[in-house]
Amino acid sequence: MSEAFSGCISAGSVNTTHPEDGLTRQVLAFNPGMMLVRHYMQPGWHCAHHSHPHEQMVYVVRGHIHFICGTQSFDAVAGDSFIVPGGIEHQASALAESEVLDFFVPFREDYAR
């Protein structure tokens, strides 16, 4: 059996950070094996091409984003989801005000700080 139940993460207790202009991050529930993160993106926000060893599952709660993953490029809107394999270079940009849930395996130490 894995980690014990860690309890409910109350929305009021979630720390909000602004790692770059146009992006707001909330680290939600996590343990050493996985992490749930909410991102709010302002229209026109875009991140630099980057990669990380973590598997990443993305669910667009609301809005419209453009995503580049390896050699593929696509738009995603509310209700869409996709997976970014670990180690693949990718980039996101917000075409409208957007909210995205990201699920990382394993958890990201850089986000947990």
mmCIF file of C-alpha atoms in Angstrom:
data_model
loop_
_atom_site.group_PDB
_atom_site.id
_atom_site.type_symbol
_atom_site.label_atom_id
_atom_site.label_comp_id
_atom_site.label_asym_id
_atom_site.label_seq_id
_atom_site.Cartn_x
_atom_site.Cartn_y
_atom_site.Cartn_z
ATOM 1 C CA MET A 1 0.000 0.000 0.000
ATOM 2 C CA SER A 2 1.242 3.503 -0.808
ATOM 3 C CA GLU A 3 1.153 6.709 1.239
ATOM 4 C CA ALA A 4 -1.552 7.132 3.869
ATOM 5 C CA PHE A 5 -4.491 9.418 3.119
ATOM 6 C CA SER A 6 -3.238 12.983 3.555
ATOM 7 C CA GLY A 7 -6.600 14.659 4.101
ATOM 8 C CA CYS A 8 -8.475 17.274 2.149
ATOM 9 C CA ILE A 9 -6.683 20.348 0.809
ATOM 10 C CA SER A 10 -9.010 23.270 1.529
ATOM 11 C CA ALA A 11 -9.294 25.837 -1.262
ATOM 12 C CA GLY A 12 -8.792 28.590 1.308
ATOM 13 C CA SER A 13 -5.458 27.169 2.433
ATOM 14 C CA VAL A 14 -3.854 26.873 -1.016
ATOM 15 C CA ASN A 15 -0.814 29.092 -1.559
ATOM 16 C CA THR A 16 -1.016 31.204 -4.727
ATOM 17 C CA THR A 17 2.153 32.230 -6.557
ATOM 18 C CA HIS A 18 2.854 34.314 -9.655
ATOM 19 C CA PRO A 19 5.944 32.690 -11.204
ATOM 20 C CA GLU A 20 5.829 34.973 -14.255
ATOM 21 C CA ASP A 21 3.713 37.781 -15.709
ATOM 22 C CA GLY A 22 0.298 36.498 -16.786
ATOM 23 C CA LEU A 23 0.502 33.197 -14.873
ATOM 24 C CA THR A 24 -0.909 32.302 -11.460
ATOM 25 C CA ARG A 25 -0.111 28.921 -9.874
ATOM 26 C CA GLN A 26 -1.774 27.007 -7.046
ATOM 27 C CA VAL A 27 -0.154 23.792 -5.866
ATOM 28 C CA LEU A 28 -3.011 21.574 -4.726
ATOM 29 C CA ALA A 29 -2.743 18.027 -3.338
ATOM 30 C CA PHE A 30 0.555 16.151 -3.671
ATOM 31 C CA ASN A 31 2.727 13.419 -2.260
ATOM 32 C CA PRO A 32 6.176 12.208 -3.397
ATOM 33 C CA GLY A 33 4.600 10.247 -6.255
ATOM 34 C CA MET A 34 2.227 12.811 -7.806
ATOM 35 C CA MET A 35 1.061 16.426 -7.782
ATOM 36 C CA LEU A 36 -2.047 18.375 -8.822
ATOM 37 C CA VAL A 37 -1.506 22.021 -9.865
ATOM 38 C CA ARG A 38 -3.978 24.692 -11.020
ATOM 39 C CA HIS A 39 -2.747 27.343 -13.450
ATOM 40 C CA TYR A 40 -4.586 30.538 -14.378
ATOM 41 C CA MET A 41 -3.329 32.167 -17.578
ATOM 42 C CA GLN A 42 -4.044 35.651 -18.885
ATOM 43 C CA PRO A 43 -4.601 36.170 -22.632
ATOM 44 C CA GLY A 44 -1.267 36.570 -24.400
ATOM 45 C CA TRP A 45 0.732 34.667 -21.748
ATOM 46 C CA HIS A 46 3.239 32.174 -23.112
ATOM 47 C CA CYS A 47 6.013 30.181 -21.532
ATOM 48 C CA ALA A 48 9.428 29.401 -22.942
ATOM 49 C CA HIS A 49 10.030 26.046 -24.604
ATOM 50 C CA HIS A 50 11.068 23.683 -21.806
ATOM 51 C CA SER A 51 11.117 20.058 -20.719
ATOM 52 C CA HIS A 52 11.099 18.199 -17.419
ATOM 53 C CA PRO A 53 11.406 14.527 -16.481
ATOM 54 C CA HIS A 54 7.844 14.415 -15.090
ATOM 55 C CA GLU A 55 4.895 12.912 -16.954
ATOM 56 C CA GLN A 56 2.237 15.642 -17.244
ATOM 57 C CA MET A 57 -1.499 15.254 -17.783
ATOM 58 C CA VAL A 58 -3.319 18.469 -18.720
ATOM 59 C CA TYR A 59 -7.049 19.251 -18.419
ATOM 60 C CA VAL A 60 -8.383 22.596 -19.690
ATOM 61 C CA VAL A 61 -11.074 23.730 -17.226
ATOM 62 C CA ARG A 62 -11.921 26.925 -19.134
ATOM 63 C CA GLY A 63 -10.459 29.083 -21.841
ATOM 64 C CA HIS A 64 -8.388 28.404 -24.935
ATOM 65 C CA ILE A 65 -4.693 27.527 -25.072
ATOM 66 C CA HIS A 66 -2.230 26.782 -27.842
ATOM 67 C CA PHE A 67 0.234 23.982 -27.165
ATOM 68 C CA ILE A 68 3.398 22.806 -28.879
ATOM 69 C CA CYS A 69 4.665 19.366 -27.868
ATOM 70 C CA GLY A 70 7.674 18.078 -29.750
ATOM 71 C CA THR A 71 6.748 18.481 -33.424
ATOM 72 C CA GLN A 72 2.978 18.672 -32.797
ATOM 73 C CA SER A 73 1.046 21.920 -32.425
ATOM 74 C CA PHE A 74 -2.631 22.188 -31.456
ATOM 75 C CA ASP A 75 -5.283 24.261 -29.705
ATOM 76 C CA ALA A 76 -7.140 23.002 -26.636
ATOM 77 C CA VAL A 77 -10.359 24.402 -25.137
ATOM 78 C CA ALA A 78 -12.503 23.719 -22.072
ATOM 79 C CA GLY A 79 -13.011 19.981 -21.605
ATOM 80 C CA ASP A 80 -9.946 18.956 -23.643
ATOM 81 C CA SER A 81 -7.115 16.950 -22.119
ATOM 82 C CA PHE A 82 -3.760 15.589 -23.222
ATOM 83 C CA ILE A 83 -0.552 14.013 -21.927
ATOM 84 C CA VAL A 84 2.969 15.413 -22.201
ATOM 85 C CA PRO A 85 5.580 12.642 -21.888
ATOM 86 C CA GLY A 86 8.512 13.342 -19.596
ATOM 87 C CA GLY A 87 11.591 14.726 -21.349
ATOM 88 C CA ILE A 88 9.688 16.150 -24.350
ATOM 89 C CA GLU A 89 10.201 19.844 -25.088
ATOM 90 C CA HIS A 90 6.923 21.766 -25.007
ATOM 91 C CA GLN A 91 5.402 25.251 -24.796
ATOM 92 C CA ALA A 92 1.980 26.648 -23.880
ATOM 93 C CA SER A 93 0.316 29.976 -24.602
ATOM 94 C CA ALA A 94 -3.073 31.405 -23.636
ATOM 95 C CA LEU A 95 -5.305 32.598 -26.466
ATOM 96 C CA ALA A 96 -7.984 33.588 -23.920
ATOM 97 C CA GLU A 97 -8.203 33.802 -20.144
ATOM 98 C CA SER A 98 -7.698 30.150 -19.178
ATOM 99 C CA GLU A 99 -7.660 27.757 -16.246
ATOM 100 C CA VAL A 100 -5.763 24.481 -16.520
ATOM 101 C CA LEU A 101 -5.261 21.556 -14.156
ATOM 102 C CA ASP A 102 -1.868 19.854 -14.458
ATOM 103 C CA PHE A 103 -1.185 16.465 -12.930
ATOM 104 C CA PHE A 104 2.526 15.558 -12.593
ATOM 105 C CA VAL A 105 4.114 12.172 -11.879
ATOM 106 C CA PRO A 106 6.224 12.188 -9.785
ATOM 107 C CA PHE A 107 5.653 15.444 -7.916
ATOM 108 C CA ARG A 108 7.694 18.506 -8.851
ATOM 109 C CA GLU A 109 10.035 19.564 -6.072
ATOM 110 C CA ASP A 110 10.496 22.952 -7.740
ATOM 111 C CA TYR A 111 6.738 23.642 -7.434
ATOM 112 C CA ALA A 112 6.462 22.295 -3.863
ATOM 113 C CA ARG A 113 8.890 24.853 -2.428
#
